[in-house]
mmCIF file of C-alpha atoms in Angstrom:
data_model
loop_
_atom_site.group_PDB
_atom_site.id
_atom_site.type_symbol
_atom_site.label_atom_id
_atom_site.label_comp_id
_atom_site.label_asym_id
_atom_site.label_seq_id
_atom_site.Cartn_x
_atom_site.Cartn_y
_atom_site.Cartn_z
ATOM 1 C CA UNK Z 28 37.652 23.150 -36.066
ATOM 2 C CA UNK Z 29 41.343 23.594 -36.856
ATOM 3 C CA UNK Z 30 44.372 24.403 -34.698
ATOM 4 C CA UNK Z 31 47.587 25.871 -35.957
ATOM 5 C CA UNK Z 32 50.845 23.026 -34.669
ATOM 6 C CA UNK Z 33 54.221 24.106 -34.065
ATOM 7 C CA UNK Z 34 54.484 27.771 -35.576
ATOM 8 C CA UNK Z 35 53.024 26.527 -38.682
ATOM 9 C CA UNK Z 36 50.981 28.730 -41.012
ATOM 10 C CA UNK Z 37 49.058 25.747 -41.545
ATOM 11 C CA UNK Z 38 45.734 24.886 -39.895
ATOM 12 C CA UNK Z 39 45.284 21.055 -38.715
ATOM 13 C CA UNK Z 40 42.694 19.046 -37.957
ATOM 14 C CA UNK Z 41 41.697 18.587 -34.321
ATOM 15 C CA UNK Z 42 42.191 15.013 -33.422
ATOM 16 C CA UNK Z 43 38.683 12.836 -32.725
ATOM 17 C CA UNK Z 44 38.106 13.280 -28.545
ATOM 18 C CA UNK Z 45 40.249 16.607 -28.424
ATOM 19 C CA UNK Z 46 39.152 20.256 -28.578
ATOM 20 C CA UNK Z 47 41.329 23.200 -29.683
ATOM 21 C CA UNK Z 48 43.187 25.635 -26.821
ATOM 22 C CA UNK Z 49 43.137 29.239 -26.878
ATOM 23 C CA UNK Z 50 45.943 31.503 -26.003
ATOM 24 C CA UNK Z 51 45.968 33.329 -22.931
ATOM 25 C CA UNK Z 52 43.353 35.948 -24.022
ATOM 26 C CA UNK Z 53 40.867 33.517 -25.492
ATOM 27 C CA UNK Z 54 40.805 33.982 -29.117
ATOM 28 C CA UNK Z 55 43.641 32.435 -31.468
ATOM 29 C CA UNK Z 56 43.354 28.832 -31.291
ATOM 30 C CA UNK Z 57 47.251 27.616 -30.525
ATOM 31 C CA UNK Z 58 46.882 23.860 -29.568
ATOM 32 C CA UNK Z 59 44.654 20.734 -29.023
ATOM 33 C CA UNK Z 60 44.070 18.909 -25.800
ATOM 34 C CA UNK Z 61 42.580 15.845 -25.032
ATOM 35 C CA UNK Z 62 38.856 16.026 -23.693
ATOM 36 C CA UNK Z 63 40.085 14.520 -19.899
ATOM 37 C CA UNK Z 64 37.290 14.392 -17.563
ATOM 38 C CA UNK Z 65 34.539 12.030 -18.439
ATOM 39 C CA UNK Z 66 32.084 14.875 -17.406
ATOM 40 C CA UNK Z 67 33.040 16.485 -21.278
ATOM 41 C CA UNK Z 68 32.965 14.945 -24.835
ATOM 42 C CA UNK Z 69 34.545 16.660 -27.806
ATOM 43 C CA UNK Z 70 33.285 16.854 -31.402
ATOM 44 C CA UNK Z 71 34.342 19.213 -33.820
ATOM 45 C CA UNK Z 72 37.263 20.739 -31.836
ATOM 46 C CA UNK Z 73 34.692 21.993 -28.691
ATOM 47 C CA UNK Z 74 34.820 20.571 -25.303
ATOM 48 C CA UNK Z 75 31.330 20.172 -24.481
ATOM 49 C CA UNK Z 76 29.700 19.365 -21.306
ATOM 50 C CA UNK Z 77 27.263 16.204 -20.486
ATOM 51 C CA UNK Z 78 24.013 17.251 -19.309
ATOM 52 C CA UNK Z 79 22.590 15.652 -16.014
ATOM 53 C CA UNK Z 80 21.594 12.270 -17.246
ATOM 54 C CA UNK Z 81 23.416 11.697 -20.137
ATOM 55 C CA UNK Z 82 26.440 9.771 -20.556
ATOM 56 C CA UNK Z 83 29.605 10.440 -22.175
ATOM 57 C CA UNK Z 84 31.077 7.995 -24.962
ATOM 58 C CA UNK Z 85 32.874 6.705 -28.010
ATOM 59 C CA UNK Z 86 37.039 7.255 -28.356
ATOM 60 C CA UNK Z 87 39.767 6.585 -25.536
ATOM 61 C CA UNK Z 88 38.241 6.793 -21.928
ATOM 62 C CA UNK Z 89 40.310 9.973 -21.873
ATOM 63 C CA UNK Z 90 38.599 11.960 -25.078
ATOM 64 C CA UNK Z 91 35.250 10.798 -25.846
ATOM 65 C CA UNK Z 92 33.372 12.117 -28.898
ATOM 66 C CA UNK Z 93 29.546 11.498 -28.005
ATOM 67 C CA UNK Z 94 26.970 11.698 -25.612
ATOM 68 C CA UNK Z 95 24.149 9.515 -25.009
ATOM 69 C CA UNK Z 96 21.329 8.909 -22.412
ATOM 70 C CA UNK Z 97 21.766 7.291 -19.593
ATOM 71 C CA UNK Z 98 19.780 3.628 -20.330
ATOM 72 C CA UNK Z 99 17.350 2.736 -18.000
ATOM 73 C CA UNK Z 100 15.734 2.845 -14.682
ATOM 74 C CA UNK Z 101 18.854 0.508 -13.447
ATOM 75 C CA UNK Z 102 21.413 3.546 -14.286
ATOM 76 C CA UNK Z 103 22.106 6.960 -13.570
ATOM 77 C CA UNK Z 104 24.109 9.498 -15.246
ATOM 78 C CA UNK Z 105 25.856 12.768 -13.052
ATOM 79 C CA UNK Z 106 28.973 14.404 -14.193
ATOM 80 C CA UNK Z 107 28.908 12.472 -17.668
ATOM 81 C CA UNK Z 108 29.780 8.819 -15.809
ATOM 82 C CA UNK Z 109 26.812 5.716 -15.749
ATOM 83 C CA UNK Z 110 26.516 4.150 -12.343
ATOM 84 C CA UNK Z 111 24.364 1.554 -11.806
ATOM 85 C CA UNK Z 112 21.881 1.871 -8.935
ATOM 86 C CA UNK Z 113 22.354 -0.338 -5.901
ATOM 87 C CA UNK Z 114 19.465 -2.572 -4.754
ATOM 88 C CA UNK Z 115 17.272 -0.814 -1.996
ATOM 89 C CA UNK Z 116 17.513 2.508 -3.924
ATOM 90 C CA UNK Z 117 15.433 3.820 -6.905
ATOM 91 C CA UNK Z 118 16.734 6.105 -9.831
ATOM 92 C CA UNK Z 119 14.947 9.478 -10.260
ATOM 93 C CA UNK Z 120 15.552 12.850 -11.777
ATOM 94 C CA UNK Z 121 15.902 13.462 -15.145
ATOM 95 C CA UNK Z 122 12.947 13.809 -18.150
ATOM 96 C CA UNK Z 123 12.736 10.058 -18.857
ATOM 97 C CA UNK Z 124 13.577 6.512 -17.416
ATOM 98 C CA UNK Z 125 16.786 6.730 -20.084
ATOM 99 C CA UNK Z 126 17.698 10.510 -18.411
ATOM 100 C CA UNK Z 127 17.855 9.368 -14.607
ATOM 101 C CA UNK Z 128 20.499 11.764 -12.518
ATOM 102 C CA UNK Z 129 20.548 10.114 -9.029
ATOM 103 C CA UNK Z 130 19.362 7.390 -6.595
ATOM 104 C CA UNK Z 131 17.664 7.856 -3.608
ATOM 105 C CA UNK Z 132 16.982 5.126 -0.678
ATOM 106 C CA UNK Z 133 13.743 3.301 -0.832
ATOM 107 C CA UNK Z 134 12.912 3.960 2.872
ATOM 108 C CA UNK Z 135 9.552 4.307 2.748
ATOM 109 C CA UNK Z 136 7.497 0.834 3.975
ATOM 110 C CA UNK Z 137 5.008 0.683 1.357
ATOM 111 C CA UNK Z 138 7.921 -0.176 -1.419
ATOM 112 C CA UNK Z 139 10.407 -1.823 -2.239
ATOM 113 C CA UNK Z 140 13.186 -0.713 -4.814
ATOM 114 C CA UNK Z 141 15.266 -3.283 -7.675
ATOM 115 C CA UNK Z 142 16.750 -2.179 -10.295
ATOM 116 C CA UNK Z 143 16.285 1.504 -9.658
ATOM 117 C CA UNK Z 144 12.299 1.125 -9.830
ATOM 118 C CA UNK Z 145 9.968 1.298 -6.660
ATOM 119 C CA UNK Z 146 6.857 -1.345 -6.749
ATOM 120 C CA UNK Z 147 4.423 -1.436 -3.952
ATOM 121 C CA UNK Z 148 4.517 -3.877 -1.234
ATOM 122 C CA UNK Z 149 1.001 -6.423 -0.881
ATOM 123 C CA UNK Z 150 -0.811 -6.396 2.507
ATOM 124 C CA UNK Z 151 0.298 -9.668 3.795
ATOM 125 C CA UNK Z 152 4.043 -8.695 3.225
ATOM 126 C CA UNK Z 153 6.147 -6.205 4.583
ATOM 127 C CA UNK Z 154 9.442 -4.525 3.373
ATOM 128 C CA UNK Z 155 12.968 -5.442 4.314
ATOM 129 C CA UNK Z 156 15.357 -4.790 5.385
ATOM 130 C CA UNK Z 157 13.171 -2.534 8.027
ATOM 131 C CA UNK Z 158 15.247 0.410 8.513
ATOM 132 C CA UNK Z 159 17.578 0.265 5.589
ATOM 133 C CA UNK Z 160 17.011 0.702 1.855
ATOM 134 C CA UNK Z 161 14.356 -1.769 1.103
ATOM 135 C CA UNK Z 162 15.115 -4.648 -1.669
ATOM 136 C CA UNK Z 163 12.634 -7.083 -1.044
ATOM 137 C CA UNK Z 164 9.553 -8.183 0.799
ATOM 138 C CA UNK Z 165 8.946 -11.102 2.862
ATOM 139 C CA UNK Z 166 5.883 -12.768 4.459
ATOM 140 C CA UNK Z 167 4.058 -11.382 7.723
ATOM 141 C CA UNK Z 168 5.244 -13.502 10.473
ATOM 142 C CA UNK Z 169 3.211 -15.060 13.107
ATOM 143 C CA UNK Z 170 2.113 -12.723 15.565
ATOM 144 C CA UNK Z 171 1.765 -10.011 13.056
ATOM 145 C CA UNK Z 172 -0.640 -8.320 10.561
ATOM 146 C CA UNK Z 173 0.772 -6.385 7.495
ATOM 147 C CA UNK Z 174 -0.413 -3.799 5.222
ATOM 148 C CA UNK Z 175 1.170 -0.817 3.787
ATOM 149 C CA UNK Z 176 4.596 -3.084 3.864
ATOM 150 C CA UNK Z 177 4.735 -2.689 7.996
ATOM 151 C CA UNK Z 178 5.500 -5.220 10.199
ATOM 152 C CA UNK Z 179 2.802 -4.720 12.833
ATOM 153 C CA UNK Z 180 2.351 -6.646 16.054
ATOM 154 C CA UNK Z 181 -1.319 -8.282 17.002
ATOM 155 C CA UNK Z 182 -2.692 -6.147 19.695
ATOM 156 C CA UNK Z 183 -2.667 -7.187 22.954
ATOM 157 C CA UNK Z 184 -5.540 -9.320 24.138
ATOM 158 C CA UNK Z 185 -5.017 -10.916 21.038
ATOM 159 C CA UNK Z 186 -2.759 -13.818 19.132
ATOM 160 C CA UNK Z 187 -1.939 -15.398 15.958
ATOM 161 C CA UNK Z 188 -0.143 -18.299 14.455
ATOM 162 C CA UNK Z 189 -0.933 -17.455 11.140
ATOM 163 C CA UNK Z 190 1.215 -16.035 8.212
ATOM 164 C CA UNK Z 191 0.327 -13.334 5.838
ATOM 165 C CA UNK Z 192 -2.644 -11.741 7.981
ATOM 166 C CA UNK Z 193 -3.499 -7.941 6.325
ATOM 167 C CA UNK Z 194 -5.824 -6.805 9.163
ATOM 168 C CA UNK Z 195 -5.271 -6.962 13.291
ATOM 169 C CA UNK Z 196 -9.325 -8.202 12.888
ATOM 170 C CA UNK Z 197 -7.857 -11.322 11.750
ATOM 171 C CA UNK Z 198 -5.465 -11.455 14.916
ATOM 172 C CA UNK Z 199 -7.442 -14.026 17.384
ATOM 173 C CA UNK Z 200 -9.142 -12.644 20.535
ATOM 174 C CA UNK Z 201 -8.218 -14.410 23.387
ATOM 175 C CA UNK Z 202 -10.487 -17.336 24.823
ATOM 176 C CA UNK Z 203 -12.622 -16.718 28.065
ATOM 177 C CA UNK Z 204 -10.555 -17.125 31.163
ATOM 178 C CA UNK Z 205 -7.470 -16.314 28.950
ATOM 179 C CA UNK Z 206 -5.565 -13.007 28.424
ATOM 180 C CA UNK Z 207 -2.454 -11.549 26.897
ATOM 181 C CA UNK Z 208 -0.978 -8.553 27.904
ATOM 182 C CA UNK Z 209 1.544 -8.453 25.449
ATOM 183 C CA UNK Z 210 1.546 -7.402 21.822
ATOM 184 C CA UNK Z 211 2.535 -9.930 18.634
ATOM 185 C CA UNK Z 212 1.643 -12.824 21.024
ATOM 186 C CA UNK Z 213 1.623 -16.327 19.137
#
């Protein structure tokens, strides 16, 4: 698209990464403007607007002249900007892996989220940090059985100095003449 410059009777060439301006009552085209926000790119004198999980590019950080998807389950695209996603959070939204839009927290137990994918926690294991967006998974501790990537304590009457157990049948009863009445006794 063209503008008209300076009074001219002359139509010009919008610049690479700017769109043309309209007068006050939206039809003759007057000026050219830079594209600005990184949530637009401009091509062919129109200011166009990145769609949720696409990211703007190409030209001066200031007037970019393409769009392109996001990447990856590691990235998300909102507003035209790539972020990648923190560890203990998972990237969803979006049509494809390449198209994520946001990242949620991986709070559930029975995953753990890197690089914006969730993958399931094995019995024997639990997620961590407990409470927080989970990032990793670490060995059932003595005391404990784990499955479904909780931490949970050997029932009372029973103990354990084993790591890794995946049932609270593997938890040891108690010898005759012996009890516990506490829970994740070693």
């Amino acid at each position: 698209l063209f503008s008209c410059r300076g009074g001219t009777s002359k139509a010009v060439l919008v610049d690479a990464g700017h769109y043309s301006v309209t007068d006050d009552g939206g039809v003759a085209r007057i000026a050219q403007a830079r594209c600005g926000d990184p949530a637009y790119y401009c091509v062919d004198g129109a200011r166009l607007a990145a769609q949720p999980g696409f990211a703007t590019a190409g030209g001066a950080e200031d007037a970019r002249t393409t769009v392109e998807p996001c990447g990856g389950a590691s990235v998300v695209c909102s507003g035209g900007v790539r972020t990648t996603v923190p560890p203990g959070y998972e990237s969803v939204g979006g049509a494809t892996a390449a198209t994520r839009t946001h990242a949620v927290p991986c709070l559930d137990s029975r995953f753990f989220c890197v690089g914006g994918e969730a993958f399931e926690v094995e019995d024997g294991d639990y997620s961590v940090p407990v409470g927080e967006p989970r990032n990793a998974t670490a060995e059932c501790l003595p005391g404990f059985y784990c499955t479904g990537g909780a931490l949970l304590p050997c029932p009372a009457g029973t103990w354990s100095d084993s790591i890794g157990l995946t049932r609270a049948t593997q938890c040891t009863p108690c010898a005759a003449g012996l009890f516990s009445n506490r829970t994740a006794a070693t």
